[in-house]
Tab-separated table of C-alpha atoms in Angstrom:
chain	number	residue	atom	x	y	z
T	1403	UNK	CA	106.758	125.035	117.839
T	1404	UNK	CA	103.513	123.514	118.261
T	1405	UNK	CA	100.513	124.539	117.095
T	1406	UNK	CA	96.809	124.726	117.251
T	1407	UNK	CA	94.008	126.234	115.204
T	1408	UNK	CA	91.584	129.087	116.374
T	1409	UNK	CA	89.137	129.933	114.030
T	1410	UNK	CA	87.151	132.375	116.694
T	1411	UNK	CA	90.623	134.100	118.275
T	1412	UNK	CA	89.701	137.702	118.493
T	1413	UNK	CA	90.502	139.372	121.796
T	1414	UNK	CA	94.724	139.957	123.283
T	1415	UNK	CA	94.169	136.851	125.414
T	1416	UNK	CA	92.294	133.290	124.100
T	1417	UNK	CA	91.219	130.328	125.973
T	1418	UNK	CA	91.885	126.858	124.353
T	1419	UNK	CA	88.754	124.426	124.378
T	1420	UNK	CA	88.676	121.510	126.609
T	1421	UNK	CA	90.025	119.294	123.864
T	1422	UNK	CA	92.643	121.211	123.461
T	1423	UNK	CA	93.620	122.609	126.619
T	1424	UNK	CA	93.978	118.627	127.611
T	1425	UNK	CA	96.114	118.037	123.922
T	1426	UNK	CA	98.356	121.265	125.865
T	1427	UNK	CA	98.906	120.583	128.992
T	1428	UNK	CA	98.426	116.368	129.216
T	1429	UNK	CA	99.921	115.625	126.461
T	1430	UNK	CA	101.996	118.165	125.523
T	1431	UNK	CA	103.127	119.077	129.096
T	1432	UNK	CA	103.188	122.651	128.281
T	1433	UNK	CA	103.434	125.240	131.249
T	1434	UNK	CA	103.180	128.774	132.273
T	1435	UNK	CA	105.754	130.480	130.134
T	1436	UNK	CA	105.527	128.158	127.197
T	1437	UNK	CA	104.843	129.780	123.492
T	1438	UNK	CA	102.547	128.263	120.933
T	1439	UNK	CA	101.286	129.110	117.563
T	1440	UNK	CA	98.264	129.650	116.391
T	1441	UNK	CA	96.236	130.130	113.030
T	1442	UNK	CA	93.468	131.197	112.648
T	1443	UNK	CA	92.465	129.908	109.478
T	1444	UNK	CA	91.669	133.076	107.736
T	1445	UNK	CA	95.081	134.054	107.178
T	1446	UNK	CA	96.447	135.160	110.702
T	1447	UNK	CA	99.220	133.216	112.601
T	1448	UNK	CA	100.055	134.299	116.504
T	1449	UNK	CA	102.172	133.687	118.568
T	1450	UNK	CA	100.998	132.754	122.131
T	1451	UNK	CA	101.935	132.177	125.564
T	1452	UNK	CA	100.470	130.164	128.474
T	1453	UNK	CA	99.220	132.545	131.339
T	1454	UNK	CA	97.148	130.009	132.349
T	1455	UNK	CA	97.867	126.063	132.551
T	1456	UNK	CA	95.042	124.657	133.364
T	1457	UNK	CA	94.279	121.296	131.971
T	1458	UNK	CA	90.626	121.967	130.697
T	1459	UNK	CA	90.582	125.806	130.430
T	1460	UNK	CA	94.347	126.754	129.160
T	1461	UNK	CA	94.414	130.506	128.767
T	1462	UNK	CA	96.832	132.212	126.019
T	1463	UNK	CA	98.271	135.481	125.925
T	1464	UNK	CA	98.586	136.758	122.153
T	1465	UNK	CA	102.343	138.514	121.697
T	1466	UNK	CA	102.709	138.681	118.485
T	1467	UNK	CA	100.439	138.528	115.159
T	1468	UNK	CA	100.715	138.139	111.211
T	1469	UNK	CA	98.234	138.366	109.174
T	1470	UNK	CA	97.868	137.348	105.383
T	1471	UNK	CA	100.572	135.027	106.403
T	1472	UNK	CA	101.621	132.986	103.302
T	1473	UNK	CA	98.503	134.595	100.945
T	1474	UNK	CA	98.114	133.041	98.089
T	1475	UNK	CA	98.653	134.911	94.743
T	1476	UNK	CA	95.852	132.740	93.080
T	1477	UNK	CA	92.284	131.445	93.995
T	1478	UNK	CA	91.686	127.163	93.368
T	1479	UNK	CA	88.512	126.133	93.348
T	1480	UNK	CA	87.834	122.107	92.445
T	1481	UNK	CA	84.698	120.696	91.901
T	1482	UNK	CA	85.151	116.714	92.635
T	1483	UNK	CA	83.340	113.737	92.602
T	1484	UNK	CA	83.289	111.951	95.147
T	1485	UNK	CA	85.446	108.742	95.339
T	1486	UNK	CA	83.431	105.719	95.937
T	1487	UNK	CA	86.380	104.104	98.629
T	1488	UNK	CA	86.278	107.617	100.579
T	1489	UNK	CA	89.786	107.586	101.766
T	1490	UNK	CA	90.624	108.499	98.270
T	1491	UNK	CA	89.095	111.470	98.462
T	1492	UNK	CA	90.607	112.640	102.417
T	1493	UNK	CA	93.684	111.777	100.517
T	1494	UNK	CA	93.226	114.317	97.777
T	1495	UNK	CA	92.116	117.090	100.573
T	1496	UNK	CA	94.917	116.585	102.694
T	1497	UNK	CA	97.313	116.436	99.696
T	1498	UNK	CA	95.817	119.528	97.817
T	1499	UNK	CA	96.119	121.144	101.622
T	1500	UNK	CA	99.403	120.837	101.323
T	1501	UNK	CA	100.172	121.771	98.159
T	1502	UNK	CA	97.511	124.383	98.055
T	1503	UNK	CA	93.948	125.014	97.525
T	1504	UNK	CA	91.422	127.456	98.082
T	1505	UNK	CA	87.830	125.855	97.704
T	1506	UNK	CA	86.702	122.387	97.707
T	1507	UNK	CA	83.163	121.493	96.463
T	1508	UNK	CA	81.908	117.788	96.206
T	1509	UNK	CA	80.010	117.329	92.846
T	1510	UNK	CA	77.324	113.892	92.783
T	1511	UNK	CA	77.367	113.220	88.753
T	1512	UNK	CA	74.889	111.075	86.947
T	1513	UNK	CA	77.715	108.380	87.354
T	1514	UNK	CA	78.692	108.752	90.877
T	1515	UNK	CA	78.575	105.333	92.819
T	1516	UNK	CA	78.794	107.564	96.072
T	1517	UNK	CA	76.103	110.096	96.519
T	1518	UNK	CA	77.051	111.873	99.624
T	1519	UNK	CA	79.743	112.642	102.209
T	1520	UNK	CA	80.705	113.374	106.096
T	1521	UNK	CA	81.638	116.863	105.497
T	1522	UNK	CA	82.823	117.618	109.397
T	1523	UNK	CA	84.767	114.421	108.685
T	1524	UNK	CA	86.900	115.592	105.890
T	1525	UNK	CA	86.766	119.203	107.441
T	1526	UNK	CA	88.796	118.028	109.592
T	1527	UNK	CA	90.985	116.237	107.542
T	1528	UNK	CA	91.410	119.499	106.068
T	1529	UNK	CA	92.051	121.301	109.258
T	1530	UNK	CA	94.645	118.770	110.198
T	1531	UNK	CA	96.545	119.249	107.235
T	1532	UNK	CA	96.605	122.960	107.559
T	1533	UNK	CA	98.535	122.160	110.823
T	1534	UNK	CA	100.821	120.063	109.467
T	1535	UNK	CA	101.953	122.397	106.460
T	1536	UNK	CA	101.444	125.112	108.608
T	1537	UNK	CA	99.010	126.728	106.434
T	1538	UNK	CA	97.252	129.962	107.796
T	1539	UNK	CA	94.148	129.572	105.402
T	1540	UNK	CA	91.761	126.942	106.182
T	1541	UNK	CA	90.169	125.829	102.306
T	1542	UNK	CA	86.542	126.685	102.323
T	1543	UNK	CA	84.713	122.833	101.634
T	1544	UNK	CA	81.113	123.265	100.552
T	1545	UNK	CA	78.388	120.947	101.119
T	1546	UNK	CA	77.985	118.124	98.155
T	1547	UNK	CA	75.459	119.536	95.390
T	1548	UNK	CA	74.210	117.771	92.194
T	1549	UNK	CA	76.507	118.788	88.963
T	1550	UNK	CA	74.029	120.063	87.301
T	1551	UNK	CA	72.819	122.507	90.217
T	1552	UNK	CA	76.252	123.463	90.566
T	1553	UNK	CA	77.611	124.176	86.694
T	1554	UNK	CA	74.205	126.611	86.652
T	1555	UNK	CA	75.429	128.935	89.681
T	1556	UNK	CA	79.554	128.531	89.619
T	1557	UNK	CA	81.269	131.506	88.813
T	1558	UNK	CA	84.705	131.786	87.838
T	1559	UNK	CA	87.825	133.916	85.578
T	1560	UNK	CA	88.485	130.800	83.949
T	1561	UNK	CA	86.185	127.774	84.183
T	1562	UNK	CA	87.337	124.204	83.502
T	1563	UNK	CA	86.263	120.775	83.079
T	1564	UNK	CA	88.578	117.715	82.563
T	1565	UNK	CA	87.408	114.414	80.958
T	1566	UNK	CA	88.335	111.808	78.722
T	1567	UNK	CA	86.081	111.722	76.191
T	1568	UNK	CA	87.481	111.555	72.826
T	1569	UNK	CA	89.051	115.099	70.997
T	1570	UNK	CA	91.785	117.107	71.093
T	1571	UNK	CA	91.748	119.012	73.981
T	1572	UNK	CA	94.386	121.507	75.336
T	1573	UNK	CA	96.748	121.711	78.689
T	1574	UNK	CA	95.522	123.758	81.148
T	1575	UNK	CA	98.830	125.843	80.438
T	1576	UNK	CA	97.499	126.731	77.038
T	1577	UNK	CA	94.251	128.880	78.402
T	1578	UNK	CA	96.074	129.980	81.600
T	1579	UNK	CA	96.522	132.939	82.631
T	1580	UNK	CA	98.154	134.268	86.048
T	1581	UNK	CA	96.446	134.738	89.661
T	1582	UNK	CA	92.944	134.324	88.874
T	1583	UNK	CA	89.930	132.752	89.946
T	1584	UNK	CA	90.235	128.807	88.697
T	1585	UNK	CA	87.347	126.206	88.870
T	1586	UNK	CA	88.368	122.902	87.761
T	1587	UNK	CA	85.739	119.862	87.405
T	1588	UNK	CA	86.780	116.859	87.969
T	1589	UNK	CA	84.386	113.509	87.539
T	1590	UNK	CA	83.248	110.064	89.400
T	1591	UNK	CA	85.241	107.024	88.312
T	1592	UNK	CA	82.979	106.358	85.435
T	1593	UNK	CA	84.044	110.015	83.934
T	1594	UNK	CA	80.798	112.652	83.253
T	1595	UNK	CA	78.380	111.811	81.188
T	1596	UNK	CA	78.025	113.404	77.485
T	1597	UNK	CA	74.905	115.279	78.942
T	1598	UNK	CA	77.449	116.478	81.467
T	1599	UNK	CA	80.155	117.244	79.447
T	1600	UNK	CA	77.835	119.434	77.268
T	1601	UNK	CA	75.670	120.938	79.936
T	1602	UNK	CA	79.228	121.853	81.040
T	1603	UNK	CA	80.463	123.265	77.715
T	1604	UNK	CA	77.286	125.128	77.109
T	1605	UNK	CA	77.801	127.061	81.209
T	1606	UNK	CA	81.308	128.319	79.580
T	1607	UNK	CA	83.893	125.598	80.698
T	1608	UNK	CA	86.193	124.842	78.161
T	1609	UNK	CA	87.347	121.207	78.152
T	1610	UNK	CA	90.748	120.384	78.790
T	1611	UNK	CA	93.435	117.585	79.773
T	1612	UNK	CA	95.639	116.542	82.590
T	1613	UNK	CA	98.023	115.012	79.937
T	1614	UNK	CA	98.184	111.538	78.391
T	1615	UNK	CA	98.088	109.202	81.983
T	1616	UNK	CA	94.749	107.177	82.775
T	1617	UNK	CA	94.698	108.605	86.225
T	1618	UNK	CA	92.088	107.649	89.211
T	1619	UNK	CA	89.596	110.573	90.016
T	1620	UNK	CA	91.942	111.620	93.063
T	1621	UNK	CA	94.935	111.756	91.308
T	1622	UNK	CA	93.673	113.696	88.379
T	1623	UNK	CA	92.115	116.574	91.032
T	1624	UNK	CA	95.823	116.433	92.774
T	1625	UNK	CA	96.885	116.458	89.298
T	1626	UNK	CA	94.864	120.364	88.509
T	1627	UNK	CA	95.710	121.200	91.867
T	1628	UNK	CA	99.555	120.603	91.150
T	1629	UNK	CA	99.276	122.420	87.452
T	1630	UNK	CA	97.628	125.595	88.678
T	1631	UNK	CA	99.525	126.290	91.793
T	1632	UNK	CA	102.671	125.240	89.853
T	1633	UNK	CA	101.552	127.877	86.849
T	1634	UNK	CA	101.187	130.300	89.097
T	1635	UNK	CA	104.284	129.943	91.018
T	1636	UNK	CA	107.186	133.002	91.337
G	143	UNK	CA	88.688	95.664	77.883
G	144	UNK	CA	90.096	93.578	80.999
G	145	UNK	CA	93.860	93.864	81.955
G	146	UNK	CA	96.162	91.083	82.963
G	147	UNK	CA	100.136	91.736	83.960
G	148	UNK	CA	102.027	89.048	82.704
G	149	UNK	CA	105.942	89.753	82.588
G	150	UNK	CA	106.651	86.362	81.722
G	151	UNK	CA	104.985	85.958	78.505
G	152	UNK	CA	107.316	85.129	75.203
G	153	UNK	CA	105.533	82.599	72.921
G	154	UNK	CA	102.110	82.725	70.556
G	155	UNK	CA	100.030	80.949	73.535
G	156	UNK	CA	100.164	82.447	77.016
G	157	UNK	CA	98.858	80.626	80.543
G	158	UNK	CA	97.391	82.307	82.827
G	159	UNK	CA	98.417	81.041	86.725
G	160	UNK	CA	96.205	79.531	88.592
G	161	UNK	CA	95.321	82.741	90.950
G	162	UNK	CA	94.699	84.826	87.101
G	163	UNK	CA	92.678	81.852	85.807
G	164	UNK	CA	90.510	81.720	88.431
G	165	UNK	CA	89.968	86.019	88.314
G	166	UNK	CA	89.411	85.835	84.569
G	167	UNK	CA	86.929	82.675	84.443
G	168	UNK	CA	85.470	82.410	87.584
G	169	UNK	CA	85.061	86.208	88.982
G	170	UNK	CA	85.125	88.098	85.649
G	171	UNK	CA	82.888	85.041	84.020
G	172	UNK	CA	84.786	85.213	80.727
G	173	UNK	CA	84.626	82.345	77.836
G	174	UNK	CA	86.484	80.854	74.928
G	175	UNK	CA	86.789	83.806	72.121
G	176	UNK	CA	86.657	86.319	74.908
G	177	UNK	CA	89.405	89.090	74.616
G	178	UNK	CA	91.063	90.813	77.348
G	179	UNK	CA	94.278	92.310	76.962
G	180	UNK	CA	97.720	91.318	78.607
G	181	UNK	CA	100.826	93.979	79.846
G	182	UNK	CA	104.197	92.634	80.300
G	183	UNK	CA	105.700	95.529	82.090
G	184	UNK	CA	108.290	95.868	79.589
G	185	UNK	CA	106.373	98.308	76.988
G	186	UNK	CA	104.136	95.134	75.441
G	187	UNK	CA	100.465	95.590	74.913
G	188	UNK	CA	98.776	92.245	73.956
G	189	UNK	CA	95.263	91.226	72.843
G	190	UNK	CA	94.649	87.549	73.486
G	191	UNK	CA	91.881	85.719	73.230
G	192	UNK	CA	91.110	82.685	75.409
G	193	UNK	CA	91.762	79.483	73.793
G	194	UNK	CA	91.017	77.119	77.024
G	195	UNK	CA	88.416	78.963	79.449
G	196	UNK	CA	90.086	76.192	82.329
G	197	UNK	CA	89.612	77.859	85.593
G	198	UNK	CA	92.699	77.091	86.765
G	199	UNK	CA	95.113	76.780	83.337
G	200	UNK	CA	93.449	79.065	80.916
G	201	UNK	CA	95.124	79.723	78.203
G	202	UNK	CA	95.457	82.700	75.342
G	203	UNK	CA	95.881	83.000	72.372
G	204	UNK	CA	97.957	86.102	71.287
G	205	UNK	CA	96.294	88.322	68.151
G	206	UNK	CA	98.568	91.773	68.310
G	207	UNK	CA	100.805	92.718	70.062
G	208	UNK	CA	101.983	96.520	70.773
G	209	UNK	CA	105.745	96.952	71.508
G	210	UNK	CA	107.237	100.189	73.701
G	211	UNK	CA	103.416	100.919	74.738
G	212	UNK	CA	103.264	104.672	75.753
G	213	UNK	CA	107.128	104.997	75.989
G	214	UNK	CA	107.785	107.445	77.955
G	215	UNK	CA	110.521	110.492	77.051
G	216	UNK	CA	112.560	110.502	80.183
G	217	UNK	CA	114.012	108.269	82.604
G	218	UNK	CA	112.817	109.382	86.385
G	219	UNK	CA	114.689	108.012	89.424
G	220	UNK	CA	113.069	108.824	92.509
G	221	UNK	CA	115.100	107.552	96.020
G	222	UNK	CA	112.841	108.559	98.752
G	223	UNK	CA	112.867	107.402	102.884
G	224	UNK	CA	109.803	105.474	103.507
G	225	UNK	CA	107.718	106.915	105.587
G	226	UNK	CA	107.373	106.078	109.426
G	227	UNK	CA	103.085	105.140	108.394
G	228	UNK	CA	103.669	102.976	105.616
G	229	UNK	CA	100.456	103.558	103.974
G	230	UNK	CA	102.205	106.945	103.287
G	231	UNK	CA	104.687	105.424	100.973
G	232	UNK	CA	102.570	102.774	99.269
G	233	UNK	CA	100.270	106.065	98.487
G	234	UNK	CA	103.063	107.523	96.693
G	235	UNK	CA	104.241	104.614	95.029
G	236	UNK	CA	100.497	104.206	93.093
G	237	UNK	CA	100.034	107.589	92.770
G	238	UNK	CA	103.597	107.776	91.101
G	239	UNK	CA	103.249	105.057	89.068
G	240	UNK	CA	99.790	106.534	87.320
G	241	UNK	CA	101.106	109.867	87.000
G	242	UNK	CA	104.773	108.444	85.667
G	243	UNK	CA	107.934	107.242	87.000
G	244	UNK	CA	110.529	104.404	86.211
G	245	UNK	CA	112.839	103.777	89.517
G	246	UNK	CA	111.856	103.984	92.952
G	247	UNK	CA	114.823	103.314	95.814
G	248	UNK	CA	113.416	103.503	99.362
G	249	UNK	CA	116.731	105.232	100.885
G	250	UNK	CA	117.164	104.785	104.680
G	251	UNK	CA	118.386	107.797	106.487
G	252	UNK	CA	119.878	109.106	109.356
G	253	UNK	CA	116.663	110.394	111.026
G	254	UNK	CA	114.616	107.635	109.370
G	255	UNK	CA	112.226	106.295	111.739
G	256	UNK	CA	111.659	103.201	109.128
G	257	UNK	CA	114.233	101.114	108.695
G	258	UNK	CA	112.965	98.673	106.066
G	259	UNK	CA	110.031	97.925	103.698
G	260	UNK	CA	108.241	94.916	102.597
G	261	UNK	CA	109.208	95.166	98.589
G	262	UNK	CA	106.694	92.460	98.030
G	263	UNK	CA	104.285	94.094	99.216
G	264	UNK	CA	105.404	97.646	97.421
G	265	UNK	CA	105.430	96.115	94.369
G	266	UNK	CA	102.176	94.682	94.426
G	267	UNK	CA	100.824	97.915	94.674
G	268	UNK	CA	102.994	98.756	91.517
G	269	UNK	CA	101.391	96.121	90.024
G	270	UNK	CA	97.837	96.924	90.409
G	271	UNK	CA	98.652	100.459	89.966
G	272	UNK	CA	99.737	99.990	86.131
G	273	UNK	CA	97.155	97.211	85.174
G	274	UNK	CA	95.077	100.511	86.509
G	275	UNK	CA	96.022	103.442	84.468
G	276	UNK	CA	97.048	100.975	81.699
G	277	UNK	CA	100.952	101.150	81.623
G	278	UNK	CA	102.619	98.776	79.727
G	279	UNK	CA	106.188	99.488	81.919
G	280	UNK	CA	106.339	98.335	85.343
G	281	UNK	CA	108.068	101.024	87.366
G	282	UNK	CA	111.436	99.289	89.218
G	283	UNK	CA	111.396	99.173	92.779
G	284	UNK	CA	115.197	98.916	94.546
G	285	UNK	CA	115.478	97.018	97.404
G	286	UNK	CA	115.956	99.636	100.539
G	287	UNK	CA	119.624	100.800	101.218
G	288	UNK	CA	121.433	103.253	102.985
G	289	UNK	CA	121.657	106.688	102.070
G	290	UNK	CA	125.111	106.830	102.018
G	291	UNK	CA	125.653	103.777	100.308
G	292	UNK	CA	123.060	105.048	97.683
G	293	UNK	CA	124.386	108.448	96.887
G	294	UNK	CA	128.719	107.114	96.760
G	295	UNK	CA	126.605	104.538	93.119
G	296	UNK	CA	124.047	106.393	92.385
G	297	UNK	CA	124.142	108.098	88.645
G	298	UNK	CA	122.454	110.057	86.426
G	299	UNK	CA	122.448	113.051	83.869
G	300	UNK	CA	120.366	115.574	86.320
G	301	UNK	CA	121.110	114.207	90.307
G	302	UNK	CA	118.891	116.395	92.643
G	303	UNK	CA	118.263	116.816	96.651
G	304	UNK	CA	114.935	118.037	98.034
G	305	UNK	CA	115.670	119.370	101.337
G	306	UNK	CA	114.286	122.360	103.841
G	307	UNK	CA	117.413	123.904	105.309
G	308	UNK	CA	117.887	127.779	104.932
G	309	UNK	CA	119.191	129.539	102.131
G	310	UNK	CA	117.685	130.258	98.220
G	311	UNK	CA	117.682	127.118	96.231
G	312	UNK	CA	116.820	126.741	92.262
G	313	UNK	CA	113.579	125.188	91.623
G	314	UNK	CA	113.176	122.244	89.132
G	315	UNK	CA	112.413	124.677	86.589
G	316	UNK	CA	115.604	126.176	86.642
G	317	UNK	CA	118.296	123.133	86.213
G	318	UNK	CA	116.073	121.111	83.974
G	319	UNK	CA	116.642	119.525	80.525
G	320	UNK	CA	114.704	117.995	78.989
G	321	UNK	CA	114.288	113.994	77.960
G	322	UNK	CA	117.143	113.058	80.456
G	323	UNK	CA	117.706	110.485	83.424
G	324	UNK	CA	116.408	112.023	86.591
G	325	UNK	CA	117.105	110.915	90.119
G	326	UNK	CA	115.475	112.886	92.657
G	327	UNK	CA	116.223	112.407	96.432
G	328	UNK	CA	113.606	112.796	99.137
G	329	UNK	CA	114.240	113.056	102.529
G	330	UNK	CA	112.282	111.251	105.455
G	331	UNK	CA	110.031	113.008	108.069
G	332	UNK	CA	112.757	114.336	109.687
G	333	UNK	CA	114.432	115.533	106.622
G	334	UNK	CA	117.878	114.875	105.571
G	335	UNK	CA	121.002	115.356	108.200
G	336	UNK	CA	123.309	118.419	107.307
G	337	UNK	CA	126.342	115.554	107.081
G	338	UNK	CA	123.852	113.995	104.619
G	339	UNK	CA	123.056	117.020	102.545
G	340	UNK	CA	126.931	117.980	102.437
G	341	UNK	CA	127.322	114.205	101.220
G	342	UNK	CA	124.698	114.527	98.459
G	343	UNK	CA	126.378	117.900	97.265
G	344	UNK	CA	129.835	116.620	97.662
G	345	UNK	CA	128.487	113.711	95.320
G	346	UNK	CA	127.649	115.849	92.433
G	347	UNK	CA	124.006	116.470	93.699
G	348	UNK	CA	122.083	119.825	92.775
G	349	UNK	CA	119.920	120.978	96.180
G	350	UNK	CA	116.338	122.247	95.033
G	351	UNK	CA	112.805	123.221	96.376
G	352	UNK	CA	110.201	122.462	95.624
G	353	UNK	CA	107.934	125.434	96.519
G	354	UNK	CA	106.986	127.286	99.396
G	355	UNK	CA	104.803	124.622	100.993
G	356	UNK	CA	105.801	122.785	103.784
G	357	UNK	CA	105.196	119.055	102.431
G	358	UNK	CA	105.032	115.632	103.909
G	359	UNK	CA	107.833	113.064	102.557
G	360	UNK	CA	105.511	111.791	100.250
G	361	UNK	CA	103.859	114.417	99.101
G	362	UNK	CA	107.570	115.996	98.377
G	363	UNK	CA	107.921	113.128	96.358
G	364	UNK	CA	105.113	112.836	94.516
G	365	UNK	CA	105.272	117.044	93.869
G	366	UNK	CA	108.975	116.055	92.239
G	367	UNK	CA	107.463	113.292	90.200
G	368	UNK	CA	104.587	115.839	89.137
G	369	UNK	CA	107.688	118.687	88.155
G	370	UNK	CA	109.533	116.386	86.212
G	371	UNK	CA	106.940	114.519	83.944
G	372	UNK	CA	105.108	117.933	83.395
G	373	UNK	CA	108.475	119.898	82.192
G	374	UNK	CA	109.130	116.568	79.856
G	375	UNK	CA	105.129	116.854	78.533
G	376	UNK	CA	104.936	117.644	74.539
């Protein structure tokens, strides 16, 4: 069935914008009658049907509603550097959509070749992706913030930072524990800094690694993302 | 240290093509006495140093070599239906190759809306993919096939299907040993056909899920590629 998102549903009927009342009716073809879903990005998914086809103003009658639908039994939050080729980074946000993820937040390190991003751009990467994998929670992305500002104010049950500096360091599976609140650092292609990595240590992350592959900044936040909701699966 | 893939290297002295040559002495400005290091895709890590800085026959001179290069515990097999947007597939193929994987056979399906793939192409991105996260195997990439054809030759120790029709299915977790050969079969956008699925099982195939998310082909794959190489980590 198809479906749209409605982050401001609220009453028993709903009127689609005029994007998407034309997406409905023009392209769609939908018609008096017709059932849709809808999510509303903070956990609820209707169902809805068309009392009203009109092309720019489509009106929606709400029968049926879940909420919490799908909750997850865990809270992901991953600090990133931005990807100097951008697309990497959409990629990892639509991926980690998929596979799931609670809180996005853009880190600019002392190494990052990129030191900002379009953040209604990838929003709506995101919110595509939530369509696609039918996902009833829309991840929260936060504006991009200097590393050091953000290690000083992020909060956490079990903070994280992965880099490849020399050491032993542990798997995230040895200093996991289940359905808590994760925050995972991951750093620009040129890895943090030692100031970093220690300005890190000293704010209570505990370093770890994604296992022996030399993996790309994306891959290594898809990497976390996979390991935590994996670890905390039932 | 710079990274060349050269598969056909054997003797003391290696020559670099004419495309490489030009890379390494016109783009990366190296010298006679510079090192760089060579992969041959078959577990050899060389250093060479360059002998003849020619820019379009340089030649190396071989100092160590490292056999079976990161060898890797387990055999994975992935046979996956290319995705209708190819950059879809080549995405998976890199992202594969850095987080680890051996076979890839693009499988054409009943419901496939792809019917072929450019291999060359694929296995360029193979290519650049290793010489990236330093991997001195080059993953093997089948020429496409039918499904059908695929499944009646295909063998392994552990044969799995990835597919979203109804009914409780055992996660990786649960039929996995360890240090085996894997092959892992992902379906295409439509997923597979029931007459496929009954095939697959028919042939010895184990059906599986992958989790609760709904994911895209490739991001199936890659999430199967993620299971098996973190279940085989020590």
């Amino acid at each position: 069935m198809h479906l749209f998102y409605t982050p401001d549903i609220q009453d028993q009927t709903y009127q689609l914008d005029e994007e998407e009342s034309k997406h409905c009716i023009k392209v769609l073809r939908l018609k008096i009658g017709d059932q849709i879903n809808l999510i509303d990005g903070k956990g609820g998914l209707y169902l809805a049907e068309i009392i009203d086809d009109h092309p720019k103003r489509t009106v929606l009658n709400i029968l049926q509603i879940k909420t919490e639908y799908a909750k997850r039994n865990h809270y992901l939050h991953i600090a990133v550097a931005p990807t100097k080729n951008i697309d990497r980074f959409e990629w990892f946000l639509e991926k980690a959509t998929e596979i799931g993820i609670d809180e996005v937040t853009p880190i600019i390190c002392e190494r990052s070749e990129r030191k900002e991003i379009k953040i209604d751009r990838s929003n709506k990467i995101i919110t595509s992706a939530i369509k696609q994998s039918l996902k009833a929670y829309h991840p929260k992305l936060n504006n991009y913030i200097p590393f050091k500002t953000f290690i000083s104010q992020a909060s956490a049950d079990l903070k994280l930072i992965a880099h490849c500096d020399e050491g032993q360091k542990p798997g995230i599976a040895e200093k996991f524990i289940p359905h808590q609140k994760y925050l995972i650092l991951i750093g620009p292609e040129g890895d943090f800094s030692p100031t970093e990595i220690a300005a890190a240590l000293e704010s209570g992350f505990i370093a770890i690694t994604l296992g022996d592959s030399r993996l790309r900044t994306e891959t290594a936040a898809l990497e976390a993302c996979f390991e935590i909701n994996y670890l905390n699966r039932e």
